[in-house]
Amino acid sequence: MTVPAEHPHDEWWRRAVIYQVYPRSFADSTGDGVGDLRGIRARLPQLAELGIDAVWLSPIFLSPQKDAGYDVADYRAIDPLFGTLDDADALVAEAHRLGLRVIFDLVPNHTSDQHEWFRAALAAGHGSPERERYIFRDGRGERGELPPNNWQSIFGGAAWSEVPGEPGRWYLHLFDSSQPDLNWHDPGVRSDFLDVLRFWLDRGVDGFRVDVAHGMIKADGLPDYTPREGTGSMGGTDGTGEIERPPYWGQDGVHEIYREWRAMLDAEYSGRVLCGEAWVEPISRLADWVRPDEMHQTFNFAYLETAWDAAAVRRVIDESIAAFSAVGAPSTWVLSNHDVVRHATRLSLTGDNPQGDGIARSTPGLPDEDQGIARARAATALMLALPGSAYIYQGEELGLPEALDLPDDSRADPTWFRTKGEKFGRDGCRVPIPWEADAPSFGFGPTDASWLPQPESWRRFARDAQAGDPASTLEMYRAALRIRRERRLHDGDIEWIDAPSGCLAFRSAGTTVVTNFGDAAVPVPAGDVLLASGSIDGGLAPDTTVWLG
Ligand code: NOJ
């Protein structure tokens, strides 16, 4: 397998723009309405052309798909829904041929209840070594009829389910009941995962995004815990600035696991990377996940969760750069992914929207669609000027807003079911993306089929309707990625400069970047305009970013 880039083992991840492909919604080669590996492979040239460095694929492994593949039944097999192992190999080879790296999504906190380990654990019974691989406990109450503690599932309801046919015995699942949590104190779990890493690394995969990288170790004794009002289920602050410390998130023991993985990568797979999905605050603590002997990168969710406010954005940028550089890691930046409301909608919402809750047409405080897109473009132009590495989520380069009109009977997110429809969940950001304005399923696949219905209004966002139009969001992304690379903005050093009220302005790598967060246009500073996310004719319009040379 060829390795892309001139310097095969340089630290490419320090500057990379990594594009998240959500396989079921990217491109469908068969017409069954679900995206697949051949569909992705056929579209890879268009990603290479966009100017990204790597793709991260959400899970493609064998799975009953109760949580869209984050419920893995076999870490070494491809789900037939997406294709075969040969298709995966061909995809990686084609990506490398195009100079793109490929990151797979590893889900080590839990398996599917269909994984052979969980089946074996159920079959082997109480007290067996097989049950040691998961977190089984006796219930509370006289007959064990109450769950072992009060933990709640991230998707709603109790985090414990009774073992079928064994009243009084329970297993832990921080997510859906079909996703039992693994016991990472078990040596068999640890060694099997090392083998899983090797399995994919040996096939040429360039690294892993590590799911729930803050959750694999639980506090001793599994103590009761009640989150404070106002904190999102993935942790965070309670609105007063107090940091939540649940006994299932961010326990010290997780670091030992990543050190072991990193040592293996450094010794045998140089140039491959680990990127942690760790919802941990504050950023100075999150930086522990990317100490020199741990992961290479971690998602900066504090940045993603920052409101559209000049002072708040400046603060989170400063904190991020300080915290990550203190451990020698690159800052990363992200605005959207498959778990959050798309930023073309989210940044303009007026109400609170904790991560994962989702929104729909009935949600109060929905923005005007065009204003939302203008703000998203400004936010992206600001993000892509920052030093370090950035993540973009499929469809944001088209300016896609959240899908707000999904029929209830099309919804698939476990959050919707476990909260009995009280929370919409994440389906609104997972709708198959539009490629061609005048094709069936907007070119997602060869037929009209689409596992979540595409809004009719998405015709205007189709990739082919935007290509070549310099005013389009697609061309703005393309230009931003090209200029970022040419001017080496990824290597820049931010120096804040005076800005009109309501604006942020900085210099980095010889480039001036100004974002107007305010309500009125402001004068555009002197310089050659390299990129503008919106109108600069009558001054720098509200919700607009400009790059000047
Ligand atoms: C985080 C993933 O991004 C999300 O989609 C999934 O539901 C949970 N982890 C559980 O694996």
Coordinates of C-alpha atoms and ligand atoms in Angstrom, one line a residue:
M1 CA 0.0 0.0 0.0
T2 CA 1.4 3.4 -0.9
V3 CA 1.6 6.1 1.7
P4 CA 0.5 9.6 0.6
A5 CA 2.4 12.9 0.9
E6 CA 6.0 13.7 0.3
H7 CA 7.1 13.0 3.8
P8 CA 5.4 9.8 4.7
H9 CA 5.9 9.9 8.4
D10 CA 5.9 13.6 9.1
E11 CA 3.5 14.7 11.7
W12 CA 0.8 15.3 9.1
W13 CA -2.0 15.4 11.7
R14 CA -0.7 18.6 13.3
R15 CA -2.0 20.6 10.3
A16 CA -4.6 18.2 8.8
V17 CA -8.1 19.1 7.7
I18 CA -10.1 16.0 8.4
Y19 CA -13.4 15.4 6.6
Q20 CA -15.9 13.3 8.5
V21 CA -17.8 10.9 6.2
Y22 CA -21.0 9.5 7.8
P23 CA -21.1 6.4 5.6
R24 CA -24.9 5.7 5.7
S25 CA -25.6 9.3 4.4
F26 CA -22.7 10.0 2.1
A27 CA -23.2 8.1 -1.2
D28 CA -25.3 5.0 -2.0
S29 CA -24.0 2.8 -4.8
T30 CA -26.8 0.2 -4.7
G31 CA -30.0 2.2 -4.5
D32 CA -31.1 0.7 -1.2
G33 CA -31.2 4.2 0.5
V34 CA -28.2 3.6 2.7
G35 CA -24.8 4.9 1.8
D36 CA -21.9 2.4 1.4
L37 CA -18.2 1.9 0.8
R38 CA -18.4 1.8 -3.0
G39 CA -20.4 5.0 -3.0
I40 CA -17.7 6.6 -0.8
R41 CA -14.9 5.4 -3.0
A42 CA -16.6 6.7 -6.2
R43 CA -16.9 10.2 -4.6
L44 CA -13.3 10.3 -3.1
P45 CA -12.0 12.4 -6.1
Q46 CA -14.5 15.1 -5.2
L47 CA -13.2 15.2 -1.6
A48 CA -9.6 15.3 -2.8
E49 CA -10.5 18.2 -5.0
L50 CA -12.1 20.0 -2.0
G51 CA -8.6 20.2 -0.5
I52 CA -8.9 18.1 2.6
D53 CA -6.1 15.9 4.0
A54 CA -7.9 12.9 5.5
V55 CA -11.3 11.3 5.8
W56 CA -12.7 9.9 9.0
L57 CA -15.4 7.3 8.5
S58 CA -18.0 6.7 11.2
P59 CA -18.2 3.0 12.0
I60 CA -18.6 0.5 9.2
F61 CA -18.2 -2.6 11.2
L62 CA -20.7 -5.5 11.6
S63 CA -23.6 -4.1 13.7
P64 CA -27.3 -4.5 14.3
Q65 CA -27.3 -0.7 13.7
K66 CA -29.3 0.1 16.8
D67 CA -27.1 3.2 17.2
A68 CA -26.1 3.7 13.6
G69 CA -23.1 1.4 13.8
Y70 CA -21.8 2.6 17.2
D71 CA -23.0 -0.8 18.4
V72 CA -20.4 -3.1 17.0
A73 CA -20.9 -6.9 16.8
D74 CA -17.5 -7.7 15.2
Y75 CA -14.7 -5.2 15.1
R76 CA -12.9 -7.1 12.3
A77 CA -15.8 -7.4 9.9
I78 CA -17.5 -4.9 7.6
D79 CA -21.3 -4.7 7.9
P80 CA -22.9 -6.0 4.7
L81 CA -25.0 -2.9 4.7
F82 CA -21.8 -1.0 3.7
G83 CA -20.0 -3.7 1.7
T84 CA -17.1 -6.1 2.2
L85 CA -13.6 -6.2 3.5
D86 CA -12.4 -6.0 -0.1
D87 CA -14.4 -2.8 -0.5
A88 CA -12.8 -1.4 2.6
D89 CA -9.3 -2.3 1.3
A90 CA -10.2 -0.7 -2.1
L91 CA -11.4 2.4 -0.4
V92 CA -8.2 2.9 1.6
A93 CA -6.1 2.2 -1.5
E94 CA -8.0 4.7 -3.6
A95 CA -7.8 7.3 -0.9
H96 CA -4.0 6.8 -0.6
R97 CA -3.7 7.1 -4.4
L98 CA -5.4 10.4 -4.2
G99 CA -3.2 11.6 -1.3
L100 CA -5.8 11.3 1.4
R101 CA -5.4 9.5 4.7
V102 CA -8.2 7.3 6.2
I103 CA -9.2 7.2 9.8
F104 CA -11.6 4.6 11.1
D105 CA -13.9 4.9 14.1
L106 CA -13.1 2.6 17.0
V107 CA -15.8 2.0 19.6
P108 CA -14.1 0.6 22.7
N109 CA -16.4 1.7 25.5
H110 CA -19.1 -0.8 24.6
T111 CA -20.0 -3.5 22.2
S112 CA -23.3 -4.5 20.7
D113 CA -25.3 -7.0 22.7
Q114 CA -24.9 -9.1 19.5
H115 CA -21.1 -9.3 20.0
E116 CA -19.9 -12.8 20.6
W117 CA -18.4 -11.7 23.9
F118 CA -21.8 -10.5 25.3
R119 CA -23.6 -13.6 24.0
A120 CA -20.9 -15.7 25.7
A121 CA -21.3 -13.7 28.9
L122 CA -25.0 -14.2 29.0
A123 CA -24.6 -17.9 28.3
A124 CA -21.8 -18.5 30.8
G125 CA -23.8 -17.2 33.7
H126 CA -23.2 -15.4 37.0
G127 CA -19.7 -15.3 38.3
S128 CA -18.1 -16.6 35.0
P129 CA -14.9 -15.1 33.5
E130 CA -17.0 -14.3 30.4
R131 CA -19.1 -11.9 32.5
E132 CA -15.9 -10.2 33.7
R133 CA -15.6 -8.6 30.2
Y134 CA -18.7 -6.5 30.9
I135 CA -20.1 -4.7 34.0
F136 CA -22.6 -7.0 35.6
R137 CA -23.9 -6.3 39.1
D138 CA -26.6 -7.4 41.5
G139 CA -29.5 -5.0 41.9
R140 CA -30.5 -3.1 45.0
G141 CA -33.7 -3.6 46.9
E142 CA -34.9 -6.7 48.7
R143 CA -34.8 -8.9 45.6
G144 CA -32.4 -6.9 43.5
E145 CA -35.3 -5.4 41.7
L146 CA -33.7 -1.9 41.6
P147 CA -30.7 -1.0 39.4
P148 CA -27.3 -1.2 41.1
N149 CA -27.0 2.6 41.1
N150 CA -28.8 5.7 39.8
W151 CA -26.8 6.3 36.6
Q152 CA -28.9 7.4 33.7
S153 CA -28.2 6.5 30.0
I154 CA -27.0 9.3 27.8
F155 CA -29.9 8.4 25.5
G156 CA -32.5 8.6 28.4
G157 CA -33.8 6.1 31.0
A158 CA -31.7 4.0 33.4
A159 CA -28.2 3.0 32.4
W160 CA -28.8 -0.5 33.6
S161 CA -31.0 -3.3 32.2
E162 CA -31.9 -6.6 33.8
V163 CA -30.2 -9.7 32.4
P164 CA -32.9 -11.5 30.4
G165 CA -34.2 -14.4 32.5
E166 CA -32.2 -13.5 35.6
P167 CA -34.2 -11.2 37.8
G168 CA -32.0 -9.2 40.2
R169 CA -28.9 -9.2 37.9
W170 CA -28.1 -6.2 35.8
Y171 CA -25.6 -5.0 33.2
L172 CA -24.4 -1.4 32.6
H173 CA -25.0 0.5 29.4
L174 CA -24.2 4.2 29.4
F175 CA -25.9 4.4 26.0
D176 CA -28.6 2.1 24.6
S177 CA -29.6 -1.2 26.3
S178 CA -28.2 -2.9 23.2
Q179 CA -24.7 -1.3 24.0
P180 CA -23.3 -3.0 27.1
D181 CA -20.3 -1.3 28.6
L182 CA -17.0 -3.2 28.5
N183 CA -15.0 -3.7 31.7
W184 CA -11.6 -2.3 30.8
H185 CA -10.0 -3.8 33.9
D186 CA -10.3 -7.1 32.2
P187 CA -6.9 -8.1 30.6
G188 CA -8.7 -10.0 27.8
V189 CA -10.5 -6.8 26.7
R190 CA -7.3 -4.9 26.6
S191 CA -5.4 -7.5 24.6
D192 CA -8.2 -8.0 22.1
F193 CA -8.4 -4.3 21.4
L194 CA -4.7 -4.2 20.7
D195 CA -5.3 -7.0 18.1
V196 CA -8.2 -5.0 16.6
L197 CA -5.9 -2.0 16.2
R198 CA -3.3 -4.1 14.5
F199 CA -5.8 -5.8 12.3
W200 CA -6.8 -2.4 10.7
L201 CA -3.3 -0.8 10.9
D202 CA -1.9 -3.8 9.0
R203 CA -4.5 -3.2 6.3
G204 CA -3.2 0.4 5.9
V205 CA -5.6 2.4 7.9
D206 CA -4.0 5.7 9.1
G207 CA -5.5 5.9 12.5
F208 CA -8.6 5.9 14.7
R209 CA -11.1 8.3 16.0
V210 CA -11.7 6.8 19.5
D211 CA -15.4 6.8 20.6
V212 CA -16.2 7.9 24.1
A213 CA -12.5 8.1 24.9
H214 CA -13.4 9.6 28.3
G215 CA -15.7 6.8 29.4
M216 CA -13.8 3.5 29.4
I217 CA -13.0 3.4 33.1
K218 CA -15.7 3.9 35.8
A219 CA -15.0 5.0 39.4
D220 CA -14.4 2.2 41.9
G221 CA -17.6 1.1 43.6
L222 CA -19.8 2.7 40.9
P223 CA -21.1 5.4 43.2
D224 CA -24.5 7.1 42.7
Y225 CA -24.3 10.4 40.8
T226 CA -26.9 13.0 40.0
P227 CA -25.8 15.5 37.4
R228 CA -26.6 19.1 38.2
E229 CA -29.4 20.9 36.4
G230 CA -28.3 22.4 33.1
T231 CA -25.4 20.1 32.3
G232 CA -25.4 18.2 29.0
S233 CA -25.5 14.4 29.3
M234 CA -21.9 14.2 27.9
G235 CA -20.7 16.3 30.9
G236 CA -19.7 20.0 30.9
T237 CA -20.6 22.9 33.0
D238 CA -23.8 23.5 34.8
G239 CA -24.3 27.1 33.7
T240 CA -22.6 28.5 36.8
G241 CA -19.2 27.5 35.4
E242 CA -19.0 24.5 37.8
I243 CA -17.4 21.5 36.1
E244 CA -19.2 18.2 36.3
R245 CA -17.2 15.2 37.4
P246 CA -19.4 12.2 36.8
P247 CA -17.9 8.8 38.1
Y248 CA -18.2 7.5 34.5
W249 CA -16.4 10.3 32.6
G250 CA -12.8 11.3 32.6
Q251 CA -11.4 8.8 35.2
D252 CA -7.7 8.7 35.5
G253 CA -7.4 5.1 34.5
V254 CA -8.3 5.8 30.8
H255 CA -4.9 7.3 30.2
E256 CA -3.0 4.1 30.9
I257 CA -5.0 2.5 28.0
Y258 CA -4.0 5.2 25.5
R259 CA -0.4 5.1 26.6
E260 CA -0.3 1.4 25.7
W261 CA -1.9 2.1 22.3
R262 CA 0.4 5.0 21.6
A263 CA 3.5 3.0 22.5
M264 CA 2.4 0.4 20.0
L265 CA 1.8 3.0 17.3
D266 CA 5.1 4.7 17.9
A267 CA 7.0 1.4 17.9
E268 CA 5.4 -0.3 14.9
Y269 CA 3.1 2.1 13.0
S270 CA 4.8 5.4 12.8
G271 CA 2.6 8.1 11.2
R272 CA -0.7 6.6 12.3
V273 CA -2.8 8.5 14.7
L274 CA -5.4 8.4 17.6
C275 CA -8.0 11.1 17.9
G276 CA -10.1 11.0 21.1
E277 CA -13.7 11.8 21.4
A278 CA -13.4 13.1 24.9
W279 CA -16.1 15.3 26.3
V280 CA -14.0 16.7 29.2
E281 CA -13.8 20.2 30.6
P282 CA -12.0 22.5 31.1
I283 CA -9.7 22.4 28.0
S284 CA -6.7 22.3 30.3
R285 CA -7.9 19.0 31.6
L286 CA -8.8 17.8 28.1
A287 CA -5.2 18.4 27.2
D288 CA -4.3 15.4 29.4
W289 CA -5.7 13.2 26.5
V290 CA -3.0 14.5 24.2
R291 CA 0.1 14.4 26.3
P292 CA 3.1 13.3 24.3
D293 CA 2.6 9.6 25.1
E294 CA -1.1 9.5 24.7
M295 CA -3.4 10.5 21.8
H296 CA -2.3 12.7 18.9
Q297 CA -5.5 14.8 18.8
T298 CA -8.7 15.3 20.7
F299 CA -11.9 17.0 19.5
N300 CA -12.3 20.5 20.9
F301 CA -15.9 20.3 21.9
A302 CA -15.5 23.5 24.0
Y303 CA -14.9 25.3 20.7
L304 CA -17.9 23.6 19.1
E305 CA -20.1 24.6 22.0
T306 CA -19.1 28.2 22.1
A307 CA -21.9 30.7 21.3
W308 CA -21.6 33.2 18.5
D309 CA -20.1 35.9 20.6
A310 CA -16.8 37.7 19.9
A311 CA -15.5 37.7 23.5
A312 CA -16.4 34.0 24.1
V313 CA -14.8 32.9 20.8
R314 CA -11.6 34.8 21.6
R315 CA -11.5 33.2 25.0
V316 CA -11.9 29.7 23.8
I317 CA -9.3 30.2 21.1
D318 CA -6.8 31.5 23.6
E319 CA -7.6 28.8 26.1
S320 CA -7.3 26.0 23.5
I321 CA -4.0 27.2 22.1
A322 CA -2.5 27.6 25.6
A323 CA -3.7 24.3 26.9
F324 CA -2.8 22.2 23.9
S325 CA 0.6 23.8 23.3
A326 CA 1.4 23.3 26.9
V327 CA 1.5 19.5 26.2
G328 CA 3.0 19.9 22.7
A329 CA -0.2 19.0 20.9
P330 CA -1.9 20.8 18.0
S331 CA -5.1 22.7 18.8
T332 CA -8.1 21.2 16.9
W333 CA -11.2 22.9 15.8
V334 CA -14.6 21.6 15.0
L335 CA -18.1 23.1 14.4
S336 CA -20.3 20.1 13.4
N337 CA -20.5 16.4 13.5
H338 CA -23.1 13.6 13.5
D339 CA -24.1 14.2 17.1
V340 CA -24.8 17.9 17.1
V341 CA -27.2 20.3 15.4
R342 CA -25.5 21.4 12.2
H343 CA -23.8 24.7 12.7
A344 CA -25.7 26.4 9.9
T345 CA -28.6 26.2 12.3
R346 CA -27.1 25.8 15.7
L347 CA -25.1 29.1 15.9
S348 CA -28.3 31.1 15.3
L349 CA -30.6 29.3 17.7
T350 CA -31.9 31.6 20.3
G351 CA -32.8 28.9 22.9
D352 CA -30.6 26.4 24.8
N353 CA -30.0 23.2 23.0
P354 CA -27.9 20.7 25.0
Q355 CA -25.8 18.3 22.9
G356 CA -27.9 15.4 21.6
D357 CA -31.3 16.8 22.3
G358 CA -31.9 17.8 18.7
I359 CA -34.4 20.2 17.3
A360 CA -37.4 20.2 14.9
R361 CA -39.7 22.7 13.3
S362 CA -41.6 23.0 16.6
T363 CA -38.5 24.1 18.5
P364 CA -38.8 27.7 19.7
G365 CA -36.2 30.2 18.5
L366 CA -35.4 28.7 15.1
P367 CA -33.3 31.0 12.9
D368 CA -34.0 32.3 9.4
E369 CA -32.2 29.8 7.1
D370 CA -30.2 32.4 5.2
Q371 CA -29.0 34.1 8.3
G372 CA -28.0 30.8 9.7
I373 CA -26.0 30.0 6.6
A374 CA -24.2 33.4 6.6
R375 CA -23.2 32.8 10.3
A376 CA -22.0 29.3 9.5
R377 CA -19.9 30.5 6.6
A378 CA -18.4 33.2 8.8
A379 CA -17.7 30.7 11.6
T380 CA -16.0 28.3 9.2
A381 CA -13.9 31.0 7.6
L382 CA -12.7 31.9 11.1
M383 CA -12.1 28.3 12.0
L384 CA -10.1 27.5 8.9
A385 CA -7.8 30.4 9.6
L386 CA -6.8 29.0 13.0
P387 CA -3.5 27.2 13.6
G388 CA -3.6 23.4 14.1
S389 CA -6.0 20.9 12.7
A390 CA -9.7 21.1 11.8
Y391 CA -12.6 18.7 11.3
I392 CA -15.4 19.3 8.9
Y393 CA -18.5 17.2 8.7
Q394 CA -20.0 16.0 5.4
G395 CA -22.5 18.5 4.0
E396 CA -21.3 21.6 5.9
E397 CA -19.3 22.5 2.8
L398 CA -22.7 22.7 1.1
G399 CA -24.1 25.0 3.8
L400 CA -26.6 22.3 4.8
P401 CA -28.9 23.3 7.7
E402 CA -30.4 20.9 10.2
A403 CA -33.3 18.9 8.7
L404 CA -36.3 20.1 10.7
D405 CA -39.2 18.3 9.2
L406 CA -38.4 14.6 9.6
P407 CA -41.6 12.6 10.0
D408 CA -41.7 10.9 13.4
D409 CA -41.9 7.5 11.8
S410 CA -38.6 8.0 10.0
R411 CA -36.6 8.8 13.1
A412 CA -33.9 6.2 14.1
D413 CA -31.9 7.8 16.9
P414 CA -32.2 5.8 20.1
T415 CA -32.6 9.1 22.0
W416 CA -36.0 9.6 20.3
F417 CA -37.2 6.1 21.4
R418 CA -35.7 6.1 24.9
T419 CA -37.1 9.5 25.8
K420 CA -40.5 8.5 24.2
G421 CA -40.2 11.4 21.7
E422 CA -39.5 14.0 24.3
K423 CA -36.1 14.6 22.6
F424 CA -35.8 14.6 18.8
G425 CA -32.2 13.3 19.0
R426 CA -29.6 13.5 16.2
D427 CA -31.3 12.4 13.0
G428 CA -31.7 16.0 11.7
C429 CA -27.9 16.3 11.1
R430 CA -27.7 12.8 9.5
V431 CA -29.8 13.1 6.4
P432 CA -28.2 11.9 3.2
I433 CA -26.4 14.7 1.5
P434 CA -27.4 16.2 -2.0
W435 CA -24.9 15.9 -4.8
E436 CA -27.0 16.6 -8.0
A437 CA -30.0 19.0 -8.1
D438 CA -31.9 17.1 -10.7
A439 CA -31.2 13.4 -9.9
P440 CA -33.2 11.0 -7.8
S441 CA -32.3 11.4 -4.1
F442 CA -30.3 14.4 -5.3
G443 CA -27.6 12.1 -6.5
F444 CA -27.1 10.4 -3.1
G445 CA -27.9 7.1 -4.9
P446 CA -29.3 5.8 -8.2
T447 CA -32.9 5.7 -6.8
D448 CA -35.2 7.9 -4.8
A449 CA -34.5 5.8 -1.7
S450 CA -32.9 7.6 1.3
W451 CA -33.0 6.1 4.8
L452 CA -34.0 9.5 6.2
P453 CA -36.1 11.7 3.8
Q454 CA -34.2 14.6 2.2
P455 CA -36.0 18.0 2.4
E456 CA -37.2 19.1 -1.1
S457 CA -35.6 22.5 -0.3
W458 CA -32.1 20.8 -0.4
R459 CA -32.1 21.0 -4.2
R460 CA -30.5 24.4 -3.9
F461 CA -27.7 22.9 -1.7
A462 CA -26.8 20.2 -4.2
R463 CA -23.1 20.1 -4.9
D464 CA -23.5 20.4 -8.7
A465 CA -25.6 23.5 -8.2
Q466 CA -22.8 25.2 -6.3
A467 CA -19.7 24.0 -8.2
G468 CA -18.1 26.8 -10.1
D469 CA -20.2 29.6 -8.5
P470 CA -17.7 31.7 -6.6
A471 CA -20.5 32.9 -4.2
S472 CA -21.4 29.4 -3.2
T473 CA -20.5 27.8 0.1
L474 CA -18.7 24.9 -1.6
E475 CA -16.4 27.3 -3.5
M476 CA -15.8 29.2 -0.2
Y477 CA -14.6 26.0 1.5
R478 CA -12.5 25.1 -1.5
A479 CA -10.9 28.6 -1.6
A480 CA -10.4 28.6 2.2
L481 CA -8.7 25.2 2.2
R482 CA -6.4 26.2 -0.7
I483 CA -5.4 29.6 0.9
R484 CA -5.0 28.0 4.3
R485 CA -2.5 25.6 2.8
E486 CA -0.7 28.2 0.6
R487 CA -0.2 30.6 3.4
R488 CA 0.5 27.9 6.0
L489 CA -2.2 29.2 8.3
H490 CA -2.1 25.9 10.1
D491 CA 1.4 26.9 11.3
G492 CA 0.4 30.4 12.3
D493 CA 0.8 32.3 15.5
I494 CA -2.3 34.3 16.5
E495 CA -1.8 37.9 17.4
W496 CA -5.0 39.7 18.3
I497 CA -5.3 43.2 16.8
D498 CA -7.7 46.1 17.4
A499 CA -11.1 45.5 15.9
P500 CA -14.3 47.5 15.7
S501 CA -16.8 46.8 18.4
G502 CA -18.5 43.4 18.0
C503 CA -15.6 42.1 15.9
L504 CA -12.6 39.9 16.4
A505 CA -9.4 40.5 14.4
F506 CA -6.1 38.7 14.4
R507 CA -2.9 38.3 12.4
S508 CA -1.5 34.9 11.7
A509 CA 0.9 33.7 9.1
G510 CA 1.0 37.1 7.4
T511 CA -2.8 37.2 7.1
T512 CA -5.4 39.4 8.7
V513 CA -8.6 37.7 9.7
V514 CA -11.6 39.8 10.8
T515 CA -15.0 38.4 11.8
N516 CA -18.0 40.6 12.4
F517 CA -20.2 39.1 15.2
G518 CA -22.2 42.4 15.6
D519 CA -25.4 43.8 14.1
A520 CA -23.9 46.5 11.9
A521 CA -21.5 46.6 9.0
V522 CA -18.0 47.9 9.9
P523 CA -15.2 49.2 7.6
V524 CA -13.1 46.5 6.0
P525 CA -9.4 46.9 7.1
A526 CA -6.8 47.7 4.4
G527 CA -5.3 44.9 2.5
D528 CA -5.9 42.5 -0.4
V529 CA -9.0 40.5 0.1
L530 CA -8.1 36.8 -0.1
L531 CA -11.4 35.4 1.1
A532 CA -14.8 36.8 2.2
S533 CA -17.5 34.6 3.6
G534 CA -20.2 37.2 2.7
S535 CA -20.7 40.7 1.5
I536 CA -18.0 43.3 1.9
D537 CA -19.3 45.8 -0.6
G538 CA -20.9 48.2 2.0
G539 CA -18.3 47.3 4.7
L540 CA -17.8 44.0 6.5
A541 CA -21.4 42.9 6.9
P542 CA -22.7 41.3 10.1
D543 CA -22.0 37.5 10.3
T544 CA -19.1 37.8 7.9
T545 CA -15.4 36.9 8.0
V546 CA -12.7 38.3 5.7
W547 CA -9.1 37.3 5.2
L548 CA -6.7 39.9 4.0
G549 CA -3.2 39.6 2.7
Ligands
NOJ1 C1 -20.4 9.0 20.4 C2 -20.8 8.9 19.0 O1 -20.3 9.9 18.2 C3 -22.3 8.8 19.0 O2 -22.8 8.9 17.7 C4 -22.7 7.5 19.7 O3 -24.1 7.4 19.8 C5 -22.0 7.4 21.1 N1 -20.7 7.8 21.1 C6 -22.1 6.0 21.6 O4 -21.2 5.2 20.9

